[in-house]
Amino acid sequence: TQLLEQSPQFLSIQEGENLTVYCNSSSVFSSLQWYRQEPGEGPVLLVTVVTGGEVKKLKRLTFQFGDARKDSSLHITAAQPGDTGLYLCAGAFGNEKLTFGTGTRLTIIP
Amino acid sequence: GAVVSQHPSWVICKSGTSVKIECRSLDFQATTMFWYRQFPKQSLMLMATSNEGSKATYEQGVEKDKFLINHASLTLSTLTVTSAHPEDSSFYICSASVGTYGYTFGSGTRLTVV
């Protein structure tokens, strides 16, 4: 079983601050995805990265896939209360099963 | 596109009874579906992978006789929790693979066993 460790597990910061969430594994993935989940709902895809070293931006969110395709990071600039939620990374081999990270619960304080 | 509809969204059942959760792919054919379980404040844990027309593949530690998965058609996969007990109370989510690197998720089912 591949394990994806996310850090930090919990993060509470003031509105306007920047933050970075990390996702680390000892396994190499063909693709890595980041999701955001609201309570009582299914996870919603934010981004998919497939190439080592790849960087993708989604408004104030920047995602990076490690060169060795074993780790990834999510950086949020000028966090807003609407960014509050559970952030999950997930790795897969091709179209095989998706293994989720341990999760980071983010709270943005207005 | 690529929407998975999951029902029911929540269910309460008595201990010892069985509960069926359905996931339907609305606008595509889902050859492979995945079933996850999520406890409060935790991440999603894969329970099993179901392939249309064949037996599901269960993850280590998941009781196949307790969590029955059926994927009889390309648009429907079901998870039946048999002889449910309070410790089975959880949030169950299905997912289907779409395209090369895509996955689409159902909205989840909150199961409470009393």
CSV table of C-alpha atoms in Angstrom, one decimal:
chain,number,residue,atom,x,y,z
A,1,THR,CA,0.0,0.0,0.0
A,2,GLN,CA,1.4,3.3,-1.0
A,3,LEU,CA,1.3,6.0,1.7
A,4,LEU,CA,1.0,9.7,1.0
A,5,GLU,CA,1.8,11.8,4.0
A,6,GLN,CA,0.5,15.3,4.1
A,7,SER,CA,1.8,18.1,6.3
A,8,PRO,CA,0.6,19.9,8.1
A,9,GLN,CA,-2.4,17.9,9.3
A,10,PHE,CA,-4.1,21.1,10.6
A,11,LEU,CA,-3.5,24.7,9.6
A,12,SER,CA,-5.2,27.8,10.9
A,13,ILE,CA,-4.1,31.1,9.6
A,14,GLN,CA,-5.3,34.7,9.2
A,15,GLU,CA,-7.0,35.9,6.0
A,16,GLY,CA,-4.4,37.3,3.6
A,17,GLU,CA,-1.5,35.1,4.7
A,18,ASN,CA,0.2,32.6,2.5
A,19,LEU,CA,0.5,28.9,3.1
A,20,THR,CA,2.0,25.7,1.7
A,21,VAL,CA,0.8,22.2,2.1
A,22,TYR,CA,3.1,19.2,1.4
A,23,CYS,CA,2.3,15.8,0.1
A,24,ASN,CA,5.1,13.2,0.3
A,25,SER,CA,5.5,9.5,-0.6
A,26,SER,CA,8.1,6.9,-1.1
A,27,SER,CA,6.3,5.7,-4.3
A,28,VAL,CA,6.5,7.1,-7.8
A,29,PHE,CA,3.2,8.1,-9.3
A,30,SER,CA,2.1,8.4,-12.9
A,31,SER,CA,-0.2,11.3,-11.8
A,32,LEU,CA,-1.0,13.2,-8.7
A,33,GLN,CA,-4.1,15.1,-8.0
A,34,TRP,CA,-5.2,17.6,-5.4
A,35,TYR,CA,-8.8,17.8,-4.2
A,36,ARG,CA,-10.8,19.9,-1.8
A,37,GLN,CA,-13.6,18.5,0.2
A,38,GLU,CA,-16.4,20.2,2.0
A,39,PRO,CA,-18.2,18.4,4.9
A,40,GLY,CA,-20.7,15.9,3.7
A,41,GLU,CA,-19.7,16.1,0.1
A,42,GLY,CA,-17.5,14.2,-2.3
A,43,PRO,CA,-14.0,15.6,-3.1
A,44,VAL,CA,-13.7,18.1,-5.9
A,45,LEU,CA,-10.7,18.0,-8.2
A,46,LEU,CA,-8.5,21.1,-8.2
A,47,VAL,CA,-5.6,19.9,-10.4
A,48,THR,CA,-3.9,17.0,-12.0
A,49,VAL,CA,-0.1,16.9,-12.5
A,50,VAL,CA,1.7,14.3,-14.4
A,51,THR,CA,5.1,15.5,-15.4
A,52,GLY,CA,8.0,15.6,-12.9
A,53,GLY,CA,8.8,19.3,-12.0
A,54,GLU,CA,5.4,20.4,-13.4
A,55,VAL,CA,3.9,23.6,-12.0
A,56,LYS,CA,0.3,24.5,-12.4
A,57,LYS,CA,-1.5,27.6,-11.3
A,58,LEU,CA,-5.2,28.0,-10.5
A,59,LYS,CA,-5.8,31.6,-9.6
A,60,ARG,CA,-4.2,32.0,-6.1
A,61,LEU,CA,-3.3,28.3,-5.9
A,62,THR,CA,0.0,27.0,-7.2
A,63,PHE,CA,0.7,23.3,-7.5
A,64,GLN,CA,4.0,21.6,-8.0
A,65,PHE,CA,4.9,18.0,-8.8
A,66,GLY,CA,8.3,16.9,-7.6
A,67,ASP,CA,11.0,16.1,-10.1
A,68,ALA,CA,11.0,12.4,-9.1
A,69,ARG,CA,7.1,12.3,-9.1
A,70,LYS,CA,7.1,11.3,-5.4
A,71,ASP,CA,6.0,14.5,-3.8
A,72,SER,CA,3.9,17.6,-4.4
A,73,SER,CA,3.0,20.9,-2.9
A,74,LEU,CA,0.1,23.3,-2.8
A,75,HIS,CA,0.8,26.9,-2.2
A,76,ILE,CA,-2.1,29.4,-1.5
A,77,THR,CA,-1.4,33.1,-1.8
A,78,ALA,CA,-3.4,35.6,0.2
A,79,ALA,CA,-5.7,33.0,1.7
A,80,GLN,CA,-9.4,33.8,1.9
A,81,PRO,CA,-12.1,32.4,4.2
A,82,GLY,CA,-13.5,30.6,1.2
A,83,ASP,CA,-10.4,28.5,1.0
A,84,THR,CA,-11.3,26.8,4.2
A,85,GLY,CA,-11.7,23.0,3.7
A,86,LEU,CA,-10.1,19.7,3.7
A,87,TYR,CA,-7.3,19.4,1.1
A,88,LEU,CA,-6.4,16.0,-0.1
A,89,CYS,CA,-3.6,14.9,-2.4
A,90,ALA,CA,-4.0,11.6,-4.2
A,91,GLY,CA,-1.7,9.5,-6.3
A,92,ALA,CA,-2.3,6.9,-9.0
A,93,PHE,CA,-0.6,4.6,-11.4
A,94,GLY,CA,-2.2,5.2,-14.8
A,95,ASN,CA,-5.9,4.7,-14.4
A,96,GLU,CA,-5.6,2.4,-11.4
A,97,LYS,CA,-6.9,3.1,-8.0
A,98,LEU,CA,-6.3,6.5,-6.4
A,99,THR,CA,-4.6,6.5,-3.1
A,100,PHE,CA,-5.4,9.5,-0.9
A,101,GLY,CA,-3.1,11.4,1.3
A,102,THR,CA,-3.7,11.9,5.0
A,103,GLY,CA,-5.4,15.2,4.5
A,104,THR,CA,-4.8,18.8,5.6
A,105,ARG,CA,-7.6,20.6,7.3
A,106,LEU,CA,-7.3,24.3,6.5
A,107,THR,CA,-9.1,27.1,8.4
A,108,ILE,CA,-8.8,30.7,7.3
A,109,ILE,CA,-9.7,33.2,10.0
A,110,PRO,CA,-11.4,36.4,8.7
B,1,GLY,CA,-19.8,15.7,-18.3
B,2,ALA,CA,-18.7,12.5,-16.4
B,3,VAL,CA,-21.1,12.8,-13.6
B,4,VAL,CA,-21.6,10.1,-11.0
B,5,SER,CA,-24.9,10.1,-9.1
B,6,GLN,CA,-24.8,8.5,-5.6
B,7,HIS,CA,-27.9,7.5,-3.6
B,8,PRO,CA,-29.0,7.8,-0.9
B,9,SER,CA,-27.2,10.8,0.4
B,10,TRP,CA,-27.9,9.7,3.9
B,11,VAL,CA,-29.4,6.6,5.5
B,12,ILE,CA,-30.1,5.5,9.1
B,13,CYS,CA,-30.6,1.8,9.7
B,14,LYS,CA,-31.0,-0.5,12.6
B,15,SER,CA,-28.2,-2.7,13.7
B,16,GLY,CA,-28.3,-6.1,11.9
B,17,THR,CA,-30.0,-4.9,8.8
B,18,SER,CA,-28.5,-4.4,5.3
B,19,VAL,CA,-28.1,-1.2,3.4
B,20,LYS,CA,-27.5,-0.7,-0.3
B,21,ILE,CA,-25.8,2.3,-1.8
B,22,GLU,CA,-26.0,2.9,-5.5
B,23,CYS,CA,-23.7,4.8,-7.8
B,24,ARG,CA,-24.7,5.5,-11.4
B,25,SER,CA,-22.6,7.1,-14.2
B,26,LEU,CA,-25.0,9.4,-15.9
B,27,ASP,CA,-23.3,10.4,-19.1
B,28,PHE,CA,-20.5,7.9,-19.6
B,29,GLN,CA,-19.8,4.2,-19.2
B,30,ALA,CA,-17.9,3.4,-16.1
B,31,THR,CA,-15.8,0.2,-16.6
B,32,THR,CA,-14.1,0.7,-13.3
B,33,MET,CA,-15.5,2.1,-10.1
B,34,PHE,CA,-13.9,2.6,-6.7
B,35,TRP,CA,-15.5,2.6,-3.3
B,36,TYR,CA,-14.1,4.6,-0.4
B,37,ARG,CA,-14.9,5.0,3.2
B,38,GLN,CA,-14.2,8.1,5.2
B,39,PHE,CA,-14.4,8.4,9.0
B,40,PRO,CA,-14.9,11.9,10.6
B,41,LYS,CA,-11.9,14.2,10.2
B,42,GLN,CA,-10.0,11.6,8.3
B,43,SER,CA,-9.0,11.0,4.7
B,44,LEU,CA,-10.6,8.6,2.2
B,45,MET,CA,-9.7,5.0,2.5
B,46,LEU,CA,-10.1,2.8,-0.6
B,47,MET,CA,-12.3,-0.2,0.2
B,48,ALA,CA,-12.5,-2.0,-3.2
B,49,THR,CA,-12.3,-1.7,-6.9
B,50,SER,CA,-15.1,-3.0,-9.0
B,51,ASN,CA,-14.9,-3.8,-12.7
B,52,GLU,CA,-18.0,-4.3,-14.7
B,53,GLY,CA,-18.9,-8.0,-15.1
B,54,SER,CA,-16.3,-9.3,-12.7
B,55,LYS,CA,-15.7,-9.7,-9.0
B,56,ALA,CA,-14.5,-6.7,-7.0
B,57,THR,CA,-11.0,-6.5,-5.7
B,58,TYR,CA,-11.0,-5.7,-2.0
B,59,GLU,CA,-8.2,-3.9,-0.2
B,60,GLN,CA,-6.5,-5.6,2.6
B,61,GLY,CA,-8.5,-5.7,5.8
B,62,VAL,CA,-11.9,-5.1,4.1
B,63,GLU,CA,-14.4,-7.9,4.7
B,64,LYS,CA,-15.7,-8.9,1.3
B,65,ASP,CA,-18.7,-10.8,2.8
B,66,LYS,CA,-19.7,-7.7,4.8
B,67,PHE,CA,-19.3,-5.1,2.0
B,68,LEU,CA,-20.8,-6.7,-1.1
B,69,ILE,CA,-20.0,-4.9,-4.3
B,70,ASN,CA,-21.9,-5.5,-7.6
B,71,HIS,CA,-21.0,-3.9,-10.9
B,72,ALA,CA,-23.4,-5.6,-13.2
B,73,SER,CA,-23.6,-2.9,-15.8
B,74,LEU,CA,-21.4,-0.1,-17.2
B,75,THR,CA,-23.5,2.5,-15.5
B,76,LEU,CA,-24.3,1.0,-12.1
B,77,SER,CA,-22.2,-0.2,-9.2
B,78,THR,CA,-23.7,-1.0,-5.8
B,79,LEU,CA,-22.3,-1.4,-2.3
B,80,THR,CA,-24.3,-3.4,0.2
B,81,VAL,CA,-23.4,-3.2,3.8
B,82,THR,CA,-24.7,-6.5,5.3
B,83,SER,CA,-25.6,-7.0,8.9
B,84,ALA,CA,-24.6,-3.4,9.7
B,85,HIS,CA,-23.3,-2.5,13.1
B,86,PRO,CA,-22.7,0.9,14.7
B,87,GLU,CA,-19.0,0.7,13.8
B,88,ASP,CA,-20.0,0.6,10.1
B,89,SER,CA,-21.3,4.1,10.5
B,90,SER,CA,-19.3,6.2,8.1
B,91,PHE,CA,-19.3,8.3,4.9
B,92,TYR,CA,-19.1,6.1,1.8
B,93,ILE,CA,-18.0,7.6,-1.5
B,94,CYS,CA,-17.9,6.0,-5.0
B,95,SER,CA,-15.7,7.1,-7.8
B,96,ALA,CA,-15.2,6.2,-11.5
B,97,SER,CA,-12.2,6.5,-13.6
B,98,VAL,CA,-12.6,8.9,-16.6
B,99,GLY,CA,-10.1,9.3,-19.4
B,100,THR,CA,-6.4,8.9,-18.9
B,101,TYR,CA,-5.9,10.6,-15.5
B,102,GLY,CA,-9.4,11.5,-14.5
B,103,TYR,CA,-11.7,10.5,-11.7
B,104,THR,CA,-15.1,11.6,-10.9
B,105,PHE,CA,-16.7,11.2,-7.5
B,106,GLY,CA,-20.2,10.7,-6.2
B,107,SER,CA,-21.5,13.1,-3.5
B,108,GLY,CA,-21.2,10.5,-0.8
B,109,THR,CA,-23.6,8.6,1.5
B,110,ARG,CA,-23.7,9.1,5.2
B,111,LEU,CA,-24.6,5.8,6.9
B,112,THR,CA,-25.6,5.8,10.5
B,113,VAL,CA,-26.3,2.5,12.2
B,114,VAL,CA,-28.3,2.6,15.4
